[in-house]
């Protein structure tokens, strides 16, 4: 029997096609090392999401994605996927905003969050569309990956958010964040997994040198005291980047993330005593007689 992992890309708005293209490229690079069948598919409904083992929420317009998800009855299934079932999830730019437990510079009632990352993000931190930029990034998490190399990763920042504060990990809502003005907080969801409920947030990458230059221009609050803006974070199975890897031809982060997905599923199967579905089972459920 051939086992399969299904990776979905939320396709409500934004750069979902670009992610799918790089995921397929990453799968080709992984095949010599991991004997695994992968299904890469666009996700627009709760039923399609239910079939996924992992999910990418692409860059785009976070308010639009949130609104369409709510109107499509997909917002709560997304929260369940990330925070209850704890499936591997990666958000880029707008996806990072949606995965944050708290978002700053946001009109109350104008943005629903999914949550999953105990961070506060500052939307459009680097300015408007005309102030978009590219920068070489040092990504330490790629250095030990055999599919990677020592070259800097070219990050594309388009109306990009930044993680302005790492929040203490909690099992419920980030209640203290509600005391700040212009702040939106994700609703709580209780996990049904057997693993411990609280994991710290890891800072995976920083963009040095811009915080100081922009300090007087932007009204950011409580920026992280260490040098550089936080542009990539991970908390257990949830990963977020401020920049757009999908808009480059470089598949290194996609390769790395698929390996994280594979590792996570192996650990989950060991802890729960359950195996992945076969290709035949997945095709049969997608096309019932």
mmCIF file of C-alpha atoms in Angstrom, residues 55 57 89-100 116-117 119 121 139 141 161-163 201-205 230-245 253 256-257:
data_model
loop_
_atom_site.group_PDB
_atom_site.id
_atom_site.type_symbol
_atom_site.label_atom_id
_atom_site.label_comp_id
_atom_site.label_asym_id
_atom_site.label_seq_id
_atom_site.Cartn_x
_atom_site.Cartn_y
_atom_site.Cartn_z
ATOM 1 C CA UNK A 55 -2.122 23.759 5.141
ATOM 2 C CA UNK A 57 -2.354 30.285 4.108
ATOM 3 C CA UNK A 89 0.151 25.192 9.102
ATOM 4 C CA UNK A 90 2.261 27.886 7.454
ATOM 5 C CA UNK A 91 1.130 31.462 6.891
ATOM 6 C CA UNK A 92 2.957 33.960 4.663
ATOM 7 C CA UNK A 93 2.431 37.725 5.076
ATOM 8 C CA UNK A 94 -1.378 37.966 5.325
ATOM 9 C CA UNK A 95 -1.325 34.342 6.474
ATOM 10 C CA UNK A 96 0.957 35.327 9.356
ATOM 11 C CA UNK A 97 -1.517 38.029 10.398
ATOM 12 C CA UNK A 98 -4.385 35.532 10.391
ATOM 13 C CA UNK A 99 -2.400 32.992 12.438
ATOM 14 C CA UNK A 100 -1.441 35.546 15.108
ATOM 15 C CA UNK A 116 -2.326 29.573 16.618
ATOM 16 C CA UNK A 117 0.787 31.699 17.167
ATOM 17 C CA UNK A 119 2.459 36.674 18.956
ATOM 18 C CA UNK A 121 1.693 41.344 14.739
ATOM 19 C CA UNK A 139 17.713 31.873 7.824
ATOM 20 C CA UNK A 141 16.845 26.934 10.151
ATOM 21 C CA UNK A 161 3.536 42.749 8.830
ATOM 22 C CA UNK A 162 6.117 42.210 11.547
ATOM 23 C CA UNK A 163 5.988 40.302 14.812
ATOM 24 C CA UNK A 201 7.274 30.656 20.266
ATOM 25 C CA UNK A 202 10.611 30.332 18.462
ATOM 26 C CA UNK A 203 12.069 33.293 16.569
ATOM 27 C CA UNK A 204 13.211 31.786 13.264
ATOM 28 C CA UNK A 205 14.475 34.910 11.459
ATOM 29 C CA UNK A 230 11.077 39.483 13.729
ATOM 30 C CA UNK A 231 10.010 38.192 10.312
ATOM 31 C CA UNK A 232 9.626 34.443 10.922
ATOM 32 C CA UNK A 233 8.323 32.498 13.923
ATOM 33 C CA UNK A 234 7.288 28.962 14.794
ATOM 34 C CA UNK A 235 5.199 27.558 17.610
ATOM 35 C CA UNK A 236 5.050 23.767 17.529
ATOM 36 C CA UNK A 237 3.326 22.951 14.186
ATOM 37 C CA UNK A 238 2.475 26.545 13.239
ATOM 38 C CA UNK A 239 4.953 28.553 11.164
ATOM 39 C CA UNK A 240 4.685 32.142 9.957
ATOM 40 C CA UNK A 241 6.738 34.445 7.725
ATOM 41 C CA UNK A 242 6.327 38.182 7.087
ATOM 42 C CA UNK A 243 7.750 37.836 3.594
ATOM 43 C CA UNK A 244 6.675 35.984 0.440
ATOM 44 C CA UNK A 245 8.835 32.929 -0.366
ATOM 45 C CA UNK A 253 11.744 27.027 2.598
ATOM 46 C CA UNK A 256 12.190 22.535 4.701
ATOM 47 C CA UNK A 257 8.507 22.960 5.621
#
